Amino acid sequence: MVRAHNFNAGPSALPLDVLKKAQEELIDFKGTGMSVMELSHRSKEFEDVLADAKDRLKKLMEIPDTHEILFLQGGASLQFSMLPMNFLQEGKVGAYVVTGSWSKKALKEAKNFGETVVVASTEDDSFTHIPEVTVNTLPENTGYLHITTNNTIYGTQWQDFPDFGDVPVFADMSSDILSKKVDVSKFAVIYGGAQKNLGPSGVTIVILRKDLLNQQNSGLPTMLDYTTHIKANSLFNTPPTFGIYMLSLVLEWVEQNGGVEGIQKRNEEKAALLYDLMDEFPEFYTPHAQKDSRSLMNVTFTMPNEELTKDFLQKAKAEGFIGLNGHRSIGGCRASIYNAVPIETCQALAEFMKAYREAHLQSVK
Ligand SMILES: *Cc1c(COP(=O)(O)O)cnc(C)c1O
């Protein structure tokens, strides 16, 4: 069996140990004589799976009791609408920091439900960095502040988070959730699709501070009302059962690999392998992100010309490096190196890039 060097941006690599365990349990889950997919979502066995996933996430991320964990559907994209629908109130504004395509999409949806304001944007700089935002930048009547902690397409990431006082901060962490230590208590809502760092697509994780529900808009469709899902412990209707099971296995794998601290250390090592190489040869591999905003998850770079980029991507693919093309909206190259991407995979890519440069240096000069 040959596993690909998988740099897909999402859905993306899963830990091999997790896939093996799922395979082992697939046909007969814990003596039930059926797979997890065939269990009732109301069964004791599935309730345990869900409780496991919740407990593990709570412990790993040190989620305080003030916050509830939900497993929903509709992806991070539905949260773009659900958040303003539930929490953007009349007389208040939803404040948005625009750091890439996903932030723009979140903003677009909020406009359907009330007043919004862009408090900072780096679009004029081609989204190469994270802007400075402080609580003083925010309008008096800010209802909430929305940020995208990691910009999957542009390869930039917030390095740390300012203190925004009493303003509820909503964070789209789709592409860096559980990749490094984060103080959850600083956020009113953290959300993300599972398919980058946490499991397969189909499950959306929402971590929500319960006191937000005291100021919720009324008249919402039942399924789009957070209260529905909190009251039902994410079991109001049929949840994505297999996805939640896989999430639980991925979280178990994180526990076994040093927890968030261990994962973070590895992620830093992995990213350094690629950024160090680019810093050595910046005229050949030019990072898109400014140094102080570089993402540990999505390493984006351009090459001297289109022709070379195309050739590089083709040769890389032939060598088993999958998913290195940049997002269709910006081109160039991107290596997504989420939690489950092994360090050996990053080493192999760094070596390939080094050799490729040596072989093609002449054609550039
Ligand atoms: C992938 C991604 C999304 C979209 O997620 P879906 O689950 O496909 O809706 C949103 N925001 C960010 C930052 C992403 O990386």
mmCIF file of C-alpha atoms and ligand atoms in Angstrom:
data_model
loop_
_atom_site.group_PDB
_atom_site.id
_atom_site.type_symbol
_atom_site.label_atom_id
_atom_site.label_comp_id
_atom_site.label_asym_id
_atom_site.label_seq_id
_atom_site.Cartn_x
_atom_site.Cartn_y
_atom_site.Cartn_z
ATOM 1 C CA MET A 1 0.000 0.000 0.000
ATOM 2 C CA VAL A 2 1.292 3.471 -0.904
ATOM 3 C CA ARG A 3 -0.190 6.489 0.867
ATOM 4 C CA ALA A 4 -0.008 9.703 -1.164
ATOM 5 C CA HIS A 5 1.824 12.777 0.048
ATOM 6 C CA ASN A 6 -1.507 14.505 0.604
ATOM 7 C CA PHE A 7 -1.474 18.319 0.685
ATOM 8 C CA ASN A 8 -5.173 18.747 -0.071
ATOM 9 C CA ALA A 9 -6.763 21.907 1.330
ATOM 10 C CA GLY A 10 -9.958 20.242 2.516
ATOM 11 C CA PRO A 11 -11.175 17.573 2.700
ATOM 12 C CA SER A 12 -7.645 16.677 3.620
ATOM 13 C CA ALA A 13 -5.356 14.044 5.098
ATOM 14 C CA LEU A 14 -6.530 11.930 8.031
ATOM 15 C CA PRO A 15 -4.168 10.097 10.381
ATOM 16 C CA LEU A 16 -3.404 6.596 9.109
ATOM 17 C CA ASP A 17 -3.944 5.180 12.617
ATOM 18 C CA VAL A 18 -7.451 6.626 12.630
ATOM 19 C CA LEU A 19 -8.306 5.124 9.252
ATOM 20 C CA LYS A 20 -7.011 1.751 10.386
ATOM 21 C CA LYS A 21 -9.063 1.823 13.573
ATOM 22 C CA ALA A 22 -12.177 2.811 11.621
ATOM 23 C CA GLN A 23 -11.485 -0.032 9.218
ATOM 24 C CA GLU A 24 -11.069 -2.472 12.064
ATOM 25 C CA GLU A 25 -14.363 -1.412 13.661
ATOM 26 C CA LEU A 26 -16.270 -0.870 10.450
ATOM 27 C CA ILE A 27 -18.262 -4.070 10.170
ATOM 28 C CA ASP A 28 -18.810 -4.763 13.848
ATOM 29 C CA PHE A 29 -18.670 -1.739 16.101
ATOM 30 C CA LYS A 30 -17.986 -2.830 19.693
ATOM 31 C CA GLY A 31 -19.910 -6.072 19.408
ATOM 32 C CA THR A 32 -23.117 -4.487 18.071
ATOM 33 C CA GLY A 33 -22.962 -6.584 14.909
ATOM 34 C CA MET A 34 -23.197 -3.438 12.827
ATOM 35 C CA SER A 35 -21.188 -0.419 11.759
ATOM 36 C CA VAL A 36 -21.489 2.971 13.430
ATOM 37 C CA MET A 37 -23.349 4.143 10.314
ATOM 38 C CA GLU A 38 -26.045 1.549 10.955
ATOM 39 C CA LEU A 39 -26.609 2.382 14.624
ATOM 40 C CA SER A 40 -29.615 4.397 15.732
ATOM 41 C CA HIS A 41 -28.567 7.893 16.683
ATOM 42 C CA ARG A 42 -30.728 7.373 19.790
ATOM 43 C CA SER A 43 -28.885 4.205 20.845
ATOM 44 C CA LYS A 44 -26.715 4.034 23.934
ATOM 45 C CA GLU A 45 -23.746 3.111 21.744
ATOM 46 C CA PHE A 46 -24.053 6.214 19.626
ATOM 47 C CA GLU A 47 -24.727 8.448 22.604
ATOM 48 C CA ASP A 48 -21.388 7.245 23.971
ATOM 49 C CA VAL A 49 -19.658 8.114 20.705
ATOM 50 C CA LEU A 50 -21.081 11.621 20.831
ATOM 51 C CA ALA A 51 -20.208 12.049 24.507
ATOM 52 C CA ASP A 52 -16.647 10.859 23.788
ATOM 53 C CA ALA A 53 -16.206 13.365 20.987
ATOM 54 C CA LYS A 54 -17.507 16.192 23.176
ATOM 55 C CA ASP A 55 -15.414 15.251 26.219
ATOM 56 C CA ARG A 56 -12.261 14.894 24.190
ATOM 57 C CA LEU A 57 -12.696 18.232 22.452
ATOM 58 C CA LYS A 58 -13.509 19.922 25.750
ATOM 59 C CA LYS A 59 -10.383 18.556 27.419
ATOM 60 C CA LEU A 60 -8.027 19.107 24.496
ATOM 61 C CA MET A 61 -9.102 22.696 23.867
ATOM 62 C CA GLU A 62 -9.727 23.406 27.571
ATOM 63 C CA ILE A 63 -13.212 24.642 26.757
ATOM 64 C CA PRO A 64 -14.709 26.280 29.862
ATOM 65 C CA ASP A 65 -18.147 25.340 31.238
ATOM 66 C CA THR A 66 -19.453 28.690 30.009
ATOM 67 C CA HIS A 67 -19.342 27.295 26.474
ATOM 68 C CA GLU A 68 -21.420 24.597 24.774
ATOM 69 C CA ILE A 69 -20.102 22.285 22.047
ATOM 70 C CA LEU A 70 -22.376 21.558 19.092
ATOM 71 C CA PHE A 71 -22.034 19.216 16.123
ATOM 72 C CA LEU A 72 -24.080 20.635 13.270
ATOM 73 C CA GLN A 73 -24.371 20.305 9.513
ATOM 74 C CA GLY A 74 -24.188 22.820 6.680
ATOM 75 C CA GLY A 75 -20.465 23.501 6.999
ATOM 76 C CA ALA A 76 -18.781 26.676 8.142
ATOM 77 C CA SER A 77 -20.672 28.289 5.265
ATOM 78 C CA LEU A 78 -24.004 27.908 7.050
ATOM 79 C CA GLN A 79 -22.506 29.486 10.171
ATOM 80 C CA PHE A 80 -21.831 32.604 8.059
ATOM 81 C CA SER A 81 -25.643 33.022 8.009
ATOM 82 C CA MET A 82 -26.642 31.416 11.296
ATOM 83 C CA LEU A 83 -24.489 33.699 13.428
ATOM 84 C CA PRO A 84 -25.957 37.015 12.220
ATOM 85 C CA MET A 85 -29.418 35.460 11.997
ATOM 86 C CA ASN A 86 -29.263 34.573 15.684
ATOM 87 C CA PHE A 87 -27.160 37.385 17.112
ATOM 88 C CA LEU A 88 -27.108 40.503 14.887
ATOM 89 C CA GLN A 89 -29.634 42.785 16.542
ATOM 90 C CA GLU A 90 -31.265 46.016 15.523
ATOM 91 C CA GLY A 91 -29.305 49.092 16.490
ATOM 92 C CA LYS A 92 -26.073 47.083 16.557
ATOM 93 C CA VAL A 93 -23.499 46.370 13.867
ATOM 94 C CA GLY A 94 -21.687 43.187 12.985
ATOM 95 C CA ALA A 95 -18.019 44.184 12.703
ATOM 96 C CA TYR A 96 -15.923 42.186 10.229
ATOM 97 C CA VAL A 97 -12.192 41.892 9.711
ATOM 98 C CA VAL A 98 -11.700 40.978 6.056
ATOM 99 C CA THR A 99 -8.566 38.902 5.580
ATOM 100 C CA GLY A 100 -9.502 36.732 2.615
ATOM 101 C CA SER A 101 -12.197 35.059 0.566
ATOM 102 C CA TRP A 102 -13.845 33.304 3.498
ATOM 103 C CA SER A 103 -14.128 36.507 5.531
ATOM 104 C CA LYS A 104 -15.741 38.163 2.524
ATOM 105 C CA LYS A 105 -18.252 35.362 2.275
ATOM 106 C CA ALA A 106 -19.077 35.633 5.971
ATOM 107 C CA LEU A 107 -19.599 39.380 5.580
ATOM 108 C CA LYS A 108 -21.826 38.939 2.533
ATOM 109 C CA GLU A 109 -24.185 36.678 4.456
ATOM 110 C CA ALA A 110 -24.354 38.988 7.473
ATOM 111 C CA LYS A 111 -25.527 41.821 5.223
ATOM 112 C CA ASN A 112 -28.749 39.883 4.715
ATOM 113 C CA PHE A 113 -29.615 40.176 8.390
ATOM 114 C CA GLY A 114 -28.599 43.643 9.526
ATOM 115 C CA GLU A 115 -26.008 46.349 9.573
ATOM 116 C CA THR A 116 -22.358 45.472 9.113
ATOM 117 C CA VAL A 117 -19.075 47.338 9.083
ATOM 118 C CA VAL A 118 -15.625 46.372 7.814
ATOM 119 C CA VAL A 119 -13.258 47.422 10.592
ATOM 120 C CA ALA A 120 -10.129 46.338 8.731
ATOM 121 C CA SER A 121 -9.331 44.763 5.383
ATOM 122 C CA THR A 122 -6.090 43.705 3.744
ATOM 123 C CA GLU A 123 -7.609 43.255 0.303
ATOM 124 C CA ASP A 124 -5.590 46.183 -1.122
ATOM 125 C CA ASP A 125 -2.436 44.288 -0.115
ATOM 126 C CA SER A 126 -3.635 41.077 -1.818
ATOM 127 C CA PHE A 127 -4.412 39.613 1.612
ATOM 128 C CA THR A 128 -0.731 39.100 2.370
ATOM 129 C CA HIS A 129 -1.049 39.877 6.066
ATOM 130 C CA ILE A 130 -3.288 40.163 9.125
ATOM 131 C CA PRO A 131 -4.186 43.774 9.951
ATOM 132 C CA GLU A 132 -3.891 45.398 13.322
ATOM 133 C CA VAL A 133 -7.262 45.629 15.036
ATOM 134 C CA THR A 134 -7.900 46.869 18.549
ATOM 135 C CA VAL A 135 -11.006 47.338 20.607
ATOM 136 C CA ASN A 136 -10.690 51.094 19.934
ATOM 137 C CA THR A 137 -11.071 50.456 16.196
ATOM 138 C CA LEU A 138 -14.578 49.115 16.752
ATOM 139 C CA PRO A 139 -17.725 51.262 16.533
ATOM 140 C CA GLU A 140 -19.506 52.053 19.791
ATOM 141 C CA ASN A 141 -22.519 49.932 18.831
ATOM 142 C CA THR A 142 -20.596 46.794 17.820
ATOM 143 C CA GLY A 143 -22.768 43.745 18.446
ATOM 144 C CA TYR A 144 -19.997 41.295 17.685
ATOM 145 C CA LEU A 145 -16.656 41.099 15.913
ATOM 146 C CA HIS A 146 -16.065 38.414 13.297
ATOM 147 C CA ILE A 147 -12.579 37.208 12.365
ATOM 148 C CA THR A 148 -11.127 34.360 10.284
ATOM 149 C CA THR A 149 -8.220 32.991 12.294
ATOM 150 C CA ASN A 150 -6.526 31.219 9.378
ATOM 151 C CA ASN A 151 -6.948 32.233 5.771
ATOM 152 C CA THR A 152 -6.891 28.946 3.953
ATOM 153 C CA ILE A 153 -6.582 30.382 0.453
ATOM 154 C CA TYR A 154 -3.993 33.136 1.088
ATOM 155 C CA GLY A 155 -1.962 31.317 3.734
ATOM 156 C CA THR A 156 -2.090 33.913 6.490
ATOM 157 C CA GLN A 157 -2.929 33.330 10.147
ATOM 158 C CA TRP A 158 -3.542 35.431 13.245
ATOM 159 C CA GLN A 159 -0.496 34.847 15.456
ATOM 160 C CA ASP A 160 -2.237 36.000 18.629
ATOM 161 C CA PHE A 161 -5.491 37.628 19.557
ATOM 162 C CA PRO A 162 -5.920 41.144 20.943
ATOM 163 C CA ASP A 163 -8.197 41.702 23.896
ATOM 164 C CA PHE A 164 -11.524 42.967 22.611
ATOM 165 C CA GLY A 165 -12.990 43.631 26.045
ATOM 166 C CA ASP A 166 -16.704 42.868 26.275
ATOM 167 C CA VAL A 167 -17.239 42.607 22.544
ATOM 168 C CA PRO A 168 -18.250 39.047 21.632
ATOM 169 C CA VAL A 169 -15.706 37.655 19.178
ATOM 170 C CA PHE A 170 -16.897 35.123 16.599
ATOM 171 C CA ALA A 171 -14.057 33.177 15.003
ATOM 172 C CA ASP A 172 -14.077 31.049 11.890
ATOM 173 C CA MET A 173 -11.357 28.530 12.800
ATOM 174 C CA SER A 174 -12.182 26.072 10.019
ATOM 175 C CA SER A 175 -8.610 25.653 8.922
ATOM 176 C CA ASP A 176 -6.665 25.966 12.159
ATOM 177 C CA ILE A 177 -8.900 24.608 14.903
ATOM 178 C CA LEU A 178 -6.907 22.426 17.298
ATOM 179 C CA SER A 179 -3.632 23.156 15.521
ATOM 180 C CA LYS A 180 -2.211 25.271 18.341
ATOM 181 C CA LYS A 181 -3.015 26.427 21.824
ATOM 182 C CA VAL A 182 -5.885 28.939 21.920
ATOM 183 C CA ASP A 183 -7.562 30.571 24.907
ATOM 184 C CA VAL A 184 -11.184 29.632 24.197
ATOM 185 C CA SER A 185 -12.481 32.003 26.875
ATOM 186 C CA LYS A 186 -11.498 34.936 24.630
ATOM 187 C CA PHE A 187 -14.124 33.896 22.097
ATOM 188 C CA ALA A 188 -17.909 33.968 22.181
ATOM 189 C CA VAL A 189 -18.127 31.577 19.246
ATOM 190 C CA ILE A 190 -15.571 29.345 17.554
ATOM 191 C CA TYR A 191 -16.700 27.380 14.525
ATOM 192 C CA GLY A 192 -15.348 25.299 11.702
ATOM 193 C CA GLY A 193 -16.019 22.445 9.349
ATOM 194 C CA ALA A 194 -14.290 19.237 10.464
ATOM 195 C CA GLN A 195 -12.734 18.444 7.111
ATOM 196 C CA LYS A 196 -9.425 20.258 7.591
ATOM 197 C CA ASN A 197 -8.067 19.385 11.015
ATOM 198 C CA LEU A 198 -10.689 17.242 12.692
ATOM 199 C CA GLY A 199 -12.159 14.582 10.461
ATOM 200 C CA PRO A 200 -14.260 14.036 7.372
ATOM 201 C CA SER A 201 -16.592 16.626 5.839
ATOM 202 C CA GLY A 202 -20.180 16.712 7.035
ATOM 203 C CA VAL A 203 -19.695 17.754 10.655
ATOM 204 C CA THR A 204 -19.464 21.402 11.700
ATOM 205 C CA ILE A 205 -18.083 22.147 15.145
ATOM 206 C CA VAL A 206 -19.583 25.131 16.968
ATOM 207 C CA ILE A 207 -18.306 26.190 20.388
ATOM 208 C CA LEU A 208 -20.683 28.795 21.730
ATOM 209 C CA ARG A 209 -20.782 30.833 24.925
ATOM 210 C CA LYS A 210 -24.157 30.094 26.435
ATOM 211 C CA ASP A 211 -24.891 33.620 27.684
ATOM 212 C CA LEU A 212 -25.218 34.740 24.048
ATOM 213 C CA LEU A 213 -28.604 33.053 24.056
ATOM 214 C CA ASN A 214 -29.917 35.761 26.391
ATOM 215 C CA GLN A 215 -29.810 38.188 23.481
ATOM 216 C CA GLN A 216 -30.939 36.043 20.624
ATOM 217 C CA ASN A 217 -33.217 37.145 17.782
ATOM 218 C CA SER A 218 -36.644 35.500 17.768
ATOM 219 C CA GLY A 219 -38.739 33.907 15.057
ATOM 220 C CA LEU A 220 -35.950 31.749 13.681
ATOM 221 C CA PRO A 221 -36.465 28.518 11.741
ATOM 222 C CA THR A 222 -36.115 25.688 14.262
ATOM 223 C CA MET A 223 -33.069 24.129 12.593
ATOM 224 C CA LEU A 224 -31.258 27.465 12.363
ATOM 225 C CA ASP A 225 -31.775 28.346 16.015
ATOM 226 C CA TYR A 226 -28.805 27.470 18.264
ATOM 227 C CA THR A 227 -31.141 26.943 21.213
ATOM 228 C CA THR A 228 -32.725 23.982 19.421
ATOM 229 C CA HIS A 229 -29.406 22.187 19.167
ATOM 230 C CA ILE A 230 -28.198 23.065 22.634
ATOM 231 C CA LYS A 231 -31.399 21.771 24.221
ATOM 232 C CA ALA A 232 -31.180 18.540 22.227
ATOM 233 C CA ASN A 233 -27.427 17.996 22.738
ATOM 234 C CA SER A 234 -26.907 18.047 18.944
ATOM 235 C CA LEU A 235 -29.516 15.296 18.586
ATOM 236 C CA PHE A 236 -32.555 17.335 17.528
ATOM 237 C CA ASN A 237 -32.570 15.522 14.211
ATOM 238 C CA THR A 238 -30.278 12.856 12.794
ATOM 239 C CA PRO A 239 -26.720 14.122 13.173
ATOM 240 C CA PRO A 240 -23.860 13.079 10.851
ATOM 241 C CA THR A 241 -23.185 9.984 12.951
ATOM 242 C CA PHE A 242 -20.230 8.558 11.061
ATOM 243 C CA GLY A 243 -18.530 11.958 10.929
ATOM 244 C CA ILE A 244 -18.901 12.406 14.682
ATOM 245 C CA TYR A 245 -17.417 8.949 15.200
ATOM 246 C CA MET A 246 -14.439 9.822 12.990
ATOM 247 C CA LEU A 247 -14.045 13.105 14.836
ATOM 248 C CA SER A 248 -13.863 11.199 18.100
ATOM 249 C CA LEU A 249 -11.134 8.934 16.683
ATOM 250 C CA VAL A 250 -9.148 11.921 15.415
ATOM 251 C CA LEU A 251 -9.375 13.536 18.860
ATOM 252 C CA GLU A 252 -8.187 10.308 20.452
ATOM 253 C CA TRP A 253 -5.233 10.367 18.064
ATOM 254 C CA VAL A 254 -4.424 13.946 19.132
ATOM 255 C CA GLU A 255 -4.476 12.805 22.770
ATOM 256 C CA GLN A 256 -2.078 10.004 21.934
ATOM 257 C CA ASN A 257 0.245 12.417 20.146
ATOM 258 C CA GLY A 258 0.974 14.854 22.903
ATOM 259 C CA GLY A 259 -2.315 16.751 22.923
ATOM 260 C CA VAL A 260 -2.547 20.230 21.459
ATOM 261 C CA GLU A 261 0.928 21.074 22.707
ATOM 262 C CA GLY A 262 2.481 18.115 20.916
ATOM 263 C CA ILE A 263 0.502 18.828 17.755
ATOM 264 C CA GLN A 264 1.514 22.496 17.826
ATOM 265 C CA LYS A 265 5.181 21.642 18.169
ATOM 266 C CA ARG A 266 4.985 19.292 15.216
ATOM 267 C CA ASN A 267 3.049 21.830 13.163
ATOM 268 C CA GLU A 268 5.722 24.440 13.825
ATOM 269 C CA GLU A 269 8.444 22.019 12.754
ATOM 270 C CA LYS A 270 6.550 21.065 9.613
ATOM 271 C CA ALA A 271 5.932 24.672 8.559
ATOM 272 C CA ALA A 272 9.547 25.648 9.300
ATOM 273 C CA LEU A 273 10.795 22.997 6.852
ATOM 274 C CA LEU A 274 8.993 24.772 4.029
ATOM 275 C CA TYR A 275 9.357 28.403 5.088
ATOM 276 C CA ASP A 276 13.091 27.981 5.772
ATOM 277 C CA LEU A 277 13.566 26.677 2.268
ATOM 278 C CA MET A 278 11.641 29.623 0.817
ATOM 279 C CA ASP A 279 13.648 32.069 2.893
ATOM 280 C CA GLU A 280 16.787 30.518 1.467
ATOM 281 C CA PHE A 281 15.591 30.822 -2.137
ATOM 282 C CA PRO A 282 13.008 33.608 -2.148
ATOM 283 C CA GLU A 283 13.661 34.479 -5.786
ATOM 284 C CA PHE A 284 12.542 30.971 -6.785
ATOM 285 C CA TYR A 285 9.877 30.161 -4.180
ATOM 286 C CA THR A 286 8.270 33.438 -3.091
ATOM 287 C CA PRO A 287 5.977 33.180 -0.070
ATOM 288 C CA HIS A 288 2.634 34.949 -0.512
ATOM 289 C CA ALA A 289 2.261 35.773 3.183
ATOM 290 C CA GLN A 290 4.308 38.415 4.937
ATOM 291 C CA LYS A 291 6.627 36.947 7.533
ATOM 292 C CA ASP A 292 4.642 38.104 10.564
ATOM 293 C CA SER A 293 1.397 36.602 9.245
ATOM 294 C CA ARG A 294 2.504 33.220 7.927
ATOM 295 C CA SER A 295 0.135 30.312 8.373
ATOM 296 C CA LEU A 296 1.254 27.077 9.979
ATOM 297 C CA MET A 297 -1.485 25.295 8.045
ATOM 298 C CA ASN A 298 -1.469 26.570 4.465
ATOM 299 C CA VAL A 299 1.908 27.434 2.999
ATOM 300 C CA THR A 300 1.338 29.538 -0.131
ATOM 301 C CA PHE A 301 3.985 30.589 -2.610
ATOM 302 C CA THR A 302 4.550 31.659 -6.190
ATOM 303 C CA MET A 303 7.295 30.776 -8.664
ATOM 304 C CA PRO A 304 9.141 32.913 -11.253
ATOM 305 C CA ASN A 305 6.596 32.334 -14.030
ATOM 306 C CA GLU A 306 3.414 30.501 -15.055
ATOM 307 C CA GLU A 307 5.206 27.967 -17.191
ATOM 308 C CA LEU A 308 7.500 26.909 -14.369
ATOM 309 C CA THR A 309 4.614 26.751 -11.912
ATOM 310 C CA LYS A 310 2.730 24.439 -14.244
ATOM 311 C CA ASP A 311 5.751 22.238 -14.773
ATOM 312 C CA PHE A 312 6.501 22.141 -11.048
ATOM 313 C CA LEU A 313 2.953 21.078 -10.207
ATOM 314 C CA GLN A 314 2.992 18.417 -12.904
ATOM 315 C CA LYS A 315 6.313 16.918 -11.812
ATOM 316 C CA ALA A 316 5.307 17.077 -8.157
ATOM 317 C CA LYS A 317 2.117 15.187 -8.918
ATOM 318 C CA ALA A 318 4.030 12.555 -10.836
ATOM 319 C CA GLU A 319 6.191 12.046 -7.739
ATOM 320 C CA GLY A 320 3.096 11.517 -5.572
ATOM 321 C CA PHE A 321 2.710 15.017 -4.108
ATOM 322 C CA ILE A 322 -1.013 15.694 -4.323
ATOM 323 C CA GLY A 323 -2.972 18.930 -3.925
ATOM 324 C CA LEU A 324 -0.171 21.481 -4.321
ATOM 325 C CA ASN A 325 -1.934 23.781 -6.740
ATOM 326 C CA GLY A 326 -3.058 27.097 -5.291
ATOM 327 C CA HIS A 327 -6.762 27.866 -4.970
ATOM 328 C CA ARG A 328 -8.376 28.454 -8.361
ATOM 329 C CA SER A 329 -8.987 32.114 -7.404
ATOM 330 C CA ILE A 330 -5.310 33.050 -6.917
ATOM 331 C CA GLY A 331 -3.199 30.373 -8.624
ATOM 332 C CA GLY A 332 0.379 29.712 -7.550
ATOM 333 C CA CYS A 333 1.088 26.870 -5.144
ATOM 334 C CA ARG A 334 -0.178 25.878 -1.722
ATOM 335 C CA ALA A 335 0.868 23.097 0.598
ATOM 336 C CA SER A 336 -1.811 22.458 3.198
ATOM 337 C CA ILE A 337 -0.080 20.811 6.116
ATOM 338 C CA TYR A 338 -2.872 20.218 8.611
ATOM 339 C CA ASN A 339 -2.458 18.244 11.841
ATOM 340 C CA ALA A 340 -2.631 14.834 10.179
ATOM 341 C CA VAL A 341 0.048 15.526 7.559
ATOM 342 C CA PRO A 342 3.152 13.674 8.787
ATOM 343 C CA ILE A 343 6.441 15.492 9.190
ATOM 344 C CA GLU A 344 8.016 12.992 6.768
ATOM 345 C CA THR A 345 5.631 14.229 4.081
ATOM 346 C CA CYS A 346 6.829 17.790 4.625
ATOM 347 C CA GLN A 347 10.456 16.654 4.587
ATOM 348 C CA ALA A 348 9.867 14.861 1.299
ATOM 349 C CA LEU A 349 8.305 17.977 -0.201
ATOM 350 C CA ALA A 350 11.127 20.225 0.993
ATOM 351 C CA GLU A 351 13.632 17.859 -0.609
ATOM 352 C CA PHE A 352 11.679 17.711 -3.819
ATOM 353 C CA MET A 353 11.480 21.524 -3.942
ATOM 354 C CA LYS A 354 15.181 21.865 -3.347
ATOM 355 C CA ALA A 355 16.062 19.417 -6.115
ATOM 356 C CA TYR A 356 13.537 20.982 -8.475
ATOM 357 C CA ARG A 357 15.084 24.409 -7.986
ATOM 358 C CA GLU A 358 18.579 23.103 -8.661
ATOM 359 C CA ALA A 359 17.440 21.403 -11.836
ATOM 360 C CA HIS A 360 15.572 24.442 -13.160
ATOM 361 C CA LEU A 361 17.643 27.383 -11.999
ATOM 362 C CA GLN A 362 19.213 27.781 -15.444
ATOM 363 C CA SER A 363 15.894 28.103 -17.206
ATOM 364 C CA VAL A 364 15.023 31.106 -15.062
ATOM 365 C CA LYS A 365 18.227 33.050 -15.548
HETATM 366 C C1 LIG B 1 -13.005 25.589 4.195
HETATM 367 C C2 LIG B 1 -13.375 26.863 4.851
HETATM 368 C C3 LIG B 1 -14.705 27.303 4.941
HETATM 369 C C4 LIG B 1 -15.845 26.583 4.261
HETATM 370 O O1 LIG B 1 -16.180 25.459 4.934
HETATM 371 P P1 LIG B 1 -17.407 24.547 4.525
HETATM 372 O O2 LIG B 1 -17.429 23.574 5.644
HETATM 373 O O3 LIG B 1 -17.093 23.952 3.191
HETATM 374 O O4 LIG B 1 -18.616 25.402 4.477
HETATM 375 C C5 LIG B 1 -14.948 28.453 5.646
HETATM 376 N N1 LIG B 1 -13.967 29.149 6.230
HETATM 377 C C6 LIG B 1 -12.686 28.762 6.165
HETATM 378 C C7 LIG B 1 -11.631 29.565 6.839
HETATM 379 C C8 LIG B 1 -12.351 27.613 5.472
HETATM 380 O O5 LIG B 1 -11.067 27.209 5.402
#
